[in-house]
CSV table of C-alpha atoms and ligand atoms in Angstrom, one decimal:
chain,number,residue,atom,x,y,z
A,705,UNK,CA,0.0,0.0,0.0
A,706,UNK,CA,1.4,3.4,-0.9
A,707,UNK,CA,2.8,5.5,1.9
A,708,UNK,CA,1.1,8.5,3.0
A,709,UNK,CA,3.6,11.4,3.2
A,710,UNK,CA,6.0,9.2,0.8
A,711,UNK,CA,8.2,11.7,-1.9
A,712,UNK,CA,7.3,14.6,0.9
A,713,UNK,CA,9.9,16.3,2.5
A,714,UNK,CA,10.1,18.4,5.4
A,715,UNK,CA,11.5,20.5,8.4
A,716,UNK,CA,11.3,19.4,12.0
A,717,UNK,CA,11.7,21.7,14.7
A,718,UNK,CA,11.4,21.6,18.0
A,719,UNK,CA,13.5,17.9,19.2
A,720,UNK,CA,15.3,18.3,21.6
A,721,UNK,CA,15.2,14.7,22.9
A,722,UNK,CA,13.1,10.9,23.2
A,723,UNK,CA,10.6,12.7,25.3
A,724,UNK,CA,10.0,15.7,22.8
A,725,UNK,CA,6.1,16.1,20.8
A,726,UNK,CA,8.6,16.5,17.7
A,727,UNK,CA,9.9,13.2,18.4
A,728,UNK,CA,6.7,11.8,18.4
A,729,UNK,CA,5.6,13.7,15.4
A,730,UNK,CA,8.8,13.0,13.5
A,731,UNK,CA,8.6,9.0,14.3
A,732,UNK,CA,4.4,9.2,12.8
A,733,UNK,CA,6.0,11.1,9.7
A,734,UNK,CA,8.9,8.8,8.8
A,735,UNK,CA,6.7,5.5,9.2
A,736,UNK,CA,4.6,6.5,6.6
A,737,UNK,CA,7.8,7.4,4.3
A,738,UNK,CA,8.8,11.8,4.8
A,739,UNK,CA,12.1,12.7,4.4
A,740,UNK,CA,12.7,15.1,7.3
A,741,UNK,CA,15.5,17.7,8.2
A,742,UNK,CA,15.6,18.5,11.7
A,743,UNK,CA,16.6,21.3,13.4
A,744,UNK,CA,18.2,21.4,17.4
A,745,UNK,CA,18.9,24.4,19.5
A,746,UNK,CA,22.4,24.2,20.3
A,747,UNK,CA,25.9,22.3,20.4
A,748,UNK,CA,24.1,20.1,23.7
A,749,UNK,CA,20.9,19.5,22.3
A,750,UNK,CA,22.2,18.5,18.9
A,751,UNK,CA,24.9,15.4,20.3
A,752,UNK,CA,20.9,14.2,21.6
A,753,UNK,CA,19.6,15.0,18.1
A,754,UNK,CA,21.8,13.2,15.9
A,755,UNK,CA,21.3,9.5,16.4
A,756,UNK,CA,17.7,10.2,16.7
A,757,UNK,CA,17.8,12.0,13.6
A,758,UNK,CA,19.5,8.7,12.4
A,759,UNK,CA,16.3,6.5,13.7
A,760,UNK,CA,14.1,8.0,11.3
A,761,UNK,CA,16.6,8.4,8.2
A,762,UNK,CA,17.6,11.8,8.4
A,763,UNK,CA,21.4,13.4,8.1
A,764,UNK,CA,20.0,16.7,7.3
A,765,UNK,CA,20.9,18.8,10.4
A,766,UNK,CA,20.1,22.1,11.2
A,767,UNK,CA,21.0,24.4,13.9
A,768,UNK,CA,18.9,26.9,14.4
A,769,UNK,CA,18.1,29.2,17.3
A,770,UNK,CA,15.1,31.2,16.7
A,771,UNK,CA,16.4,34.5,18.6
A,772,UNK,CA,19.0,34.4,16.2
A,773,UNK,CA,17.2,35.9,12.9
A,774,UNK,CA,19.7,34.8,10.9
A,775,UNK,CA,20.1,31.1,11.9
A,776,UNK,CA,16.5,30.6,11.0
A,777,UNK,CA,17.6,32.3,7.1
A,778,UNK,CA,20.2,29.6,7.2
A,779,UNK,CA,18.1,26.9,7.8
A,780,UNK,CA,15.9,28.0,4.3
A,781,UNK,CA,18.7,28.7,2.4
A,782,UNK,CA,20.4,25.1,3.3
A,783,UNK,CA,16.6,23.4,2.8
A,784,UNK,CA,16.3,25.3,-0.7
A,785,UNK,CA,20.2,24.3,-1.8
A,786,UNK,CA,19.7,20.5,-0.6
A,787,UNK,CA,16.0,20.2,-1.9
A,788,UNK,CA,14.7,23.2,-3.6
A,789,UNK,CA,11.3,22.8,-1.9
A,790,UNK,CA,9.6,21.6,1.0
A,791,UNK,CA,6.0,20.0,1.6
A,792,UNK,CA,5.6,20.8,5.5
A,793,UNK,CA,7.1,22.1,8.4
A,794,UNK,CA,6.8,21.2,12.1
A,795,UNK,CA,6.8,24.2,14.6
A,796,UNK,CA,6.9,22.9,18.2
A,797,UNK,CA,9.3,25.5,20.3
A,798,UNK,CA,8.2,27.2,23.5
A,799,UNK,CA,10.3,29.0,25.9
A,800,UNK,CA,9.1,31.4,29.1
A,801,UNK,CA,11.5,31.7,32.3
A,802,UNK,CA,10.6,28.9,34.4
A,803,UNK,CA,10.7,31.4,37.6
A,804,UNK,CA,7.8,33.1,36.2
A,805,UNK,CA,5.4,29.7,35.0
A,806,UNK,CA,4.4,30.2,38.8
A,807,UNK,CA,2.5,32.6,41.2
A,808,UNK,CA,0.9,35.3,40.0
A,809,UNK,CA,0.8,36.3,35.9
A,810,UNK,CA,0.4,40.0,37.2
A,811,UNK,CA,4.0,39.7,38.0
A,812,UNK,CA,5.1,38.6,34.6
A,813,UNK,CA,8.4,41.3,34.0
A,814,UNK,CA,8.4,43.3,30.6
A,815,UNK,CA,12.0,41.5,29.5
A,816,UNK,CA,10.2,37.6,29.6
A,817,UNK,CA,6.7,38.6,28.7
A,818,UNK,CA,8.9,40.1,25.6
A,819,UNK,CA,11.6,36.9,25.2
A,820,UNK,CA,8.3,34.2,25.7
A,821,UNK,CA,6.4,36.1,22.7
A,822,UNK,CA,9.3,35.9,20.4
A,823,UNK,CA,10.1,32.9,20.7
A,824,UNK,CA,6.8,30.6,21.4
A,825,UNK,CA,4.5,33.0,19.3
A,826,UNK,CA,6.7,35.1,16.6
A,827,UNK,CA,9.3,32.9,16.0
A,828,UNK,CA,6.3,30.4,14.2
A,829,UNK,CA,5.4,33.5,11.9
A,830,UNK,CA,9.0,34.0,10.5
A,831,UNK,CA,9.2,30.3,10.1
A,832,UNK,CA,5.9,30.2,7.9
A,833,UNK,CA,7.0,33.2,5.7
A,834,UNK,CA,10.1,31.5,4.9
A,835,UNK,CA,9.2,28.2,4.7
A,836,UNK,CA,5.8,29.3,2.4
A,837,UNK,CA,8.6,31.0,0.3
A,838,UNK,CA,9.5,27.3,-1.0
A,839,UNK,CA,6.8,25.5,-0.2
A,840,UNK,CA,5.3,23.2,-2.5
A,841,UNK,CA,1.6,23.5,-3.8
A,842,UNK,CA,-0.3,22.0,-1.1
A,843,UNK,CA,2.0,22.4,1.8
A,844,UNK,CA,1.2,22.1,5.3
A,845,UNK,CA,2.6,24.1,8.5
A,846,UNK,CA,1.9,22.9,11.8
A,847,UNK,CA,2.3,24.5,15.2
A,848,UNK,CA,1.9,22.9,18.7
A,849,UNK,CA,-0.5,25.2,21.3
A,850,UNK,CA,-1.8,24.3,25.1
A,851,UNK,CA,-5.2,25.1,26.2
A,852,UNK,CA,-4.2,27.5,28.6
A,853,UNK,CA,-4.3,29.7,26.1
A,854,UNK,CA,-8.6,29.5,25.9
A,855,UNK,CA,-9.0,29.0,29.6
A,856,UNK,CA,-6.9,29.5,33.0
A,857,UNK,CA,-4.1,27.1,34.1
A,858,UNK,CA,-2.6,27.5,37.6
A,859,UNK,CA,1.4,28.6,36.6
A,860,UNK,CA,0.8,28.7,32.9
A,861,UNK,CA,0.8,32.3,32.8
A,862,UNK,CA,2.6,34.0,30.3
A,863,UNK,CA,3.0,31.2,28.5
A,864,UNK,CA,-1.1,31.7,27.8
A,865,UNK,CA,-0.7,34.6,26.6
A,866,UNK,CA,1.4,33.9,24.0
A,867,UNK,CA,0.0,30.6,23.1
A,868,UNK,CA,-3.1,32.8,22.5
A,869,UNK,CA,-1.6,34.9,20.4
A,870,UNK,CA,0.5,31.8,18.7
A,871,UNK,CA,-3.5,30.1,17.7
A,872,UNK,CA,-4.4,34.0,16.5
A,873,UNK,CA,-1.0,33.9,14.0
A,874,UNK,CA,-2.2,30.4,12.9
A,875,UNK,CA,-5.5,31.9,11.6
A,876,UNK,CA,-3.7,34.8,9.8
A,877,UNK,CA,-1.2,32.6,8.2
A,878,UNK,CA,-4.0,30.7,6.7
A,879,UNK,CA,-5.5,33.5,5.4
A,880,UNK,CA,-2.9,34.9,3.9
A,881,UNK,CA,-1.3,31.4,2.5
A,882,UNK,CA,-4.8,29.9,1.9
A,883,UNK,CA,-4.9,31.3,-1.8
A,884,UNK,CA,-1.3,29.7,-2.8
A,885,UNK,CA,-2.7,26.2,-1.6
A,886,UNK,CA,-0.4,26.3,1.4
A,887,UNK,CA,-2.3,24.6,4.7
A,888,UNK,CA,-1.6,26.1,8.3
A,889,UNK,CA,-2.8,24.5,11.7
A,890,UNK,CA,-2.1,23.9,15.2
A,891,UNK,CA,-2.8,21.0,17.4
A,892,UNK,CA,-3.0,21.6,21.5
A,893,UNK,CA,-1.9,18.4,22.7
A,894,UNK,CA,-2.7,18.0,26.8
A,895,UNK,CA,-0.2,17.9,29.2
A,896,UNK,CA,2.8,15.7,28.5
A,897,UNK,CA,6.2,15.1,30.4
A,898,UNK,CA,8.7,16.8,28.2
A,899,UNK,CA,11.9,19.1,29.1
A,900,UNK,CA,9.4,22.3,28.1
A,901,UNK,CA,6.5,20.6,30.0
A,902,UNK,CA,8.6,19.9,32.9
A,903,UNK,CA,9.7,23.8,33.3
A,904,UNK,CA,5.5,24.8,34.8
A,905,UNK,CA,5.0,24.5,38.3
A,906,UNK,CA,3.2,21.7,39.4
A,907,UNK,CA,3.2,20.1,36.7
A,908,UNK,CA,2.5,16.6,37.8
A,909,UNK,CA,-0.4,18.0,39.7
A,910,UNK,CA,-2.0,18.9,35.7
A,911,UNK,CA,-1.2,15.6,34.5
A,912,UNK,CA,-2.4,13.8,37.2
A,913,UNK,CA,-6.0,16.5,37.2
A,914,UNK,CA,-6.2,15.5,33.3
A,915,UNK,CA,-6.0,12.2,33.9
A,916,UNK,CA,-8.7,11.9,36.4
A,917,UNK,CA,-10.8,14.0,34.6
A,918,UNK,CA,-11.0,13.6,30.9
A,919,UNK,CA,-13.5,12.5,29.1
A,920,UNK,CA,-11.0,9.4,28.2
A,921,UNK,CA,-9.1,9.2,32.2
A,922,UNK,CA,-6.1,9.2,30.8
A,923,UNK,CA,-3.2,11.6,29.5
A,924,UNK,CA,-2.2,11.8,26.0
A,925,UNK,CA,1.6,10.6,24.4
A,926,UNK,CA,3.5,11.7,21.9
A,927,UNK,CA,2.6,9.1,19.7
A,928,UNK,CA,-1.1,10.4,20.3
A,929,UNK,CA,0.2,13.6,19.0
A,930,UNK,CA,2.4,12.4,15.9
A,931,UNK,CA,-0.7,10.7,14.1
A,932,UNK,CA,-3.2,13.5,14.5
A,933,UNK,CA,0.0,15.4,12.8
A,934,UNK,CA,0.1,13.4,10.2
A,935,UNK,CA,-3.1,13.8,9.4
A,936,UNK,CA,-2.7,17.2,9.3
A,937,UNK,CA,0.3,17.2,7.4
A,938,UNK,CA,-0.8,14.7,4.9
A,939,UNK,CA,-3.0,15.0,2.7
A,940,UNK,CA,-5.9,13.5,4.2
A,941,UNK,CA,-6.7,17.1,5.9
A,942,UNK,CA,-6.6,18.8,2.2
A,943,UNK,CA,-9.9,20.4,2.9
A,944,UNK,CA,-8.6,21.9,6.8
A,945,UNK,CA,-6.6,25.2,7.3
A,946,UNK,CA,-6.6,27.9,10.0
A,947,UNK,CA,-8.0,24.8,12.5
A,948,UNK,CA,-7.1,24.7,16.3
A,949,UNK,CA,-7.1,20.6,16.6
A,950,UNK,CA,-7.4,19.3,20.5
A,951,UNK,CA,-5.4,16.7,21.1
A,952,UNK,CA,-6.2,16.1,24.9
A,953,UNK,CA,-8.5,13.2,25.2
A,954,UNK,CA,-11.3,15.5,25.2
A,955,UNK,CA,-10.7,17.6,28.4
A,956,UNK,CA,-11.7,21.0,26.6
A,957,UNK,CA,-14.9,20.2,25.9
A,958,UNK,CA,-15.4,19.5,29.9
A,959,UNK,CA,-16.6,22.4,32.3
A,960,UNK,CA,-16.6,21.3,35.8
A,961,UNK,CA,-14.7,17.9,36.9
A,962,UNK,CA,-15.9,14.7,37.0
A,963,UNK,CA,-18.3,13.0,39.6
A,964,UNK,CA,-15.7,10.4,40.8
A,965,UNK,CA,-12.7,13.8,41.6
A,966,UNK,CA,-15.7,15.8,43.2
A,967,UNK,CA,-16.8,12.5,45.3
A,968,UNK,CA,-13.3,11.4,46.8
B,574,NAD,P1,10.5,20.0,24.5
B,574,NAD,O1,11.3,20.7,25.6
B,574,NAD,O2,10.9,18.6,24.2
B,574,NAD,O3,10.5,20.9,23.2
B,574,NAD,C1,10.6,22.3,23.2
B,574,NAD,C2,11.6,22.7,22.2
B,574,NAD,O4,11.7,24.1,22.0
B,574,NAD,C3,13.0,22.1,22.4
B,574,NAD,O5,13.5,21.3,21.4
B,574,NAD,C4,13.9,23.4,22.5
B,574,NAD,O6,15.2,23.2,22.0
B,574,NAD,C5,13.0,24.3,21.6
B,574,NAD,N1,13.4,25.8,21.9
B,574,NAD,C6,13.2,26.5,23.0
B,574,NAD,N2,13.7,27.7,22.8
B,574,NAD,C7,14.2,27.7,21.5
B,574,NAD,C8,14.9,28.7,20.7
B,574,NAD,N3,15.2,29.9,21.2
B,574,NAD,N4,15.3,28.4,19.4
B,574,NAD,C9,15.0,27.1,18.9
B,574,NAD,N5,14.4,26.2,19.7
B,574,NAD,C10,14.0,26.5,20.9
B,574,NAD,O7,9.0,20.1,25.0
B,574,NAD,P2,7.6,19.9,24.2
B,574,NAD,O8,6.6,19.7,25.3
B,574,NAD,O9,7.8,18.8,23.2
B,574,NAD,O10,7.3,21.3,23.5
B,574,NAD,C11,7.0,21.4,22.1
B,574,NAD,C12,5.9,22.4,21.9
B,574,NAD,O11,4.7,21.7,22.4
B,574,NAD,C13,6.0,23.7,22.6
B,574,NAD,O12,5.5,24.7,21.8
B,574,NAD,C14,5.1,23.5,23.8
B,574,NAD,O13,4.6,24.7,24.4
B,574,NAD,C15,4.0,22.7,23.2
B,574,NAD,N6,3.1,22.0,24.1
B,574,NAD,C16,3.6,21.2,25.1
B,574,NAD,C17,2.7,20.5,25.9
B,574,NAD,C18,3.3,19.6,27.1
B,574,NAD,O14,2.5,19.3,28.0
B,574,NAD,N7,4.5,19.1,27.0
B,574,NAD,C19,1.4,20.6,25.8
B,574,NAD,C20,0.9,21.4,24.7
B,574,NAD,C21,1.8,22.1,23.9
């Protein structure tokens, strides 16, 4: 049977090791035959990088620091000299100062609120102009969002803010990309133990809530994550742009918790 993303090719962002949603969304991609070039964050991150980048096929490595304007250029130009053009991209980088994904949002300082926009919110926006800028007909950009952007999670802070503002960019993107054919979506996968995940306060204490009180009682993995992105990546989602997709075993469509949490 023919593979579904096979003769695509695409950049990965956001690995930065085993535990990472790109992982997850890389491994969904490569079973079903993409080529993928990945990018890591620095020297540390990219010793991790490479022999994952290896377990999916790839030995096109990038890195790319998205504060630094111009190693995000780099990243294009190398993509357009290796390949000429891509078919998707893969946008799942966050960063807010862990000292403030705690207490009170009111006390969010000027300096993060500024550094936690940039790079989880603007950072996806100069990644889509570039990448649309040799992206094939029919291409598809993906971002990764949290729900604490809709509602309010203890500690998420800032990080809601600009995750809000990250789900706002997807629907402008796909307006203005919508007429070349170009596809742009985001999923917001639940809580998950990642490095990034890891960096909120009380963060088991969310996993374990969403786990007791979703629809489905349980969290969501990264493999749970990769296949609703390849459905968005592939073809199969040809008719969907601009779409926030909730990957979280249903907990957003709940409004009070469940019988069982409010009995014990
Ligand atoms: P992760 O720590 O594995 O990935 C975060 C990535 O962001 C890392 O690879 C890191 O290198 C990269 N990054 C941070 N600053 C960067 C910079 N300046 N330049 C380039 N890369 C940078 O954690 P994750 O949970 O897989 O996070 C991926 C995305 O998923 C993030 O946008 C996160 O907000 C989002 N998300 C995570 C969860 C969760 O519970 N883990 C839930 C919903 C959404």
């Amino acid at each position: 049977m023919a593979q579904l993303m096979q003769g695509k090719r695409g950049l990965i962002m956001g690995v930065a090791n085993n535990h990472s949603i790109a992982w997850g969304i890389s491994k969904a991609l490569a079973a079903e035959g993409a080529e993928l070039a990945i990018t890591y964050q620095g020297e540390a991150l990219g010793k991790r990088v490479k022999p994952l980048a290896a377990e999916v096929g790839s030995d096109f490595l990038l890195q790319c620091d998205v504060e630094d304007l111009a190693s995000v250029d780099q990243v294009f130009e190398a993509l357009k000299e290796r390949w000429g053009g891509i078919d998707f991209v893969v946008h799942a980088i966050g960063f807010s100062d862990k000292n403030e994904l705690k207490g009170l949002y009111a006390d969010t300082t000027r300096d993060n609120f500024t550094r936690t926009m940039v790079i989880s919110c603007f950072s996806f926006t100069e990644v889509a102009k570039r990448a649309a800028a040799i992206m094939n007909e029919g291409g598809s950009m993906l971002t990764l969002t949290y729900g604490g952007s809709m509602r309010v999670m203890p500690n998420y802070n800032v990080m809601g803010v600009a995750k809000a503002a990250l789900e706002a960019s997807v629907r402008y993107l796909a307006a203005d990309y919508g007429p070349r054919g170009l596809r742009v979506n985001a999923i917001s996968a639940g809580p998950i133990r990642t490095l990034a995940g890891a960096g909120i306060s009380d963060a088991r204490a969310m996993l374990s809530w969403q786990q007791k009180n979703s629809p489905m009682r349980r969290t969501v993995t990264i493999e749970d994550v990769g296949s609703s992105a390849l459905y968005l990546l592939s073809g199969l989602s040809r008719g969907v742009t601009g779409e926030i997709h909730y990957v979280d075993s249903g907990y957003n469509i709940t409004s009070m918790p469940t019988l069982e949490t409010l009995r014990n």
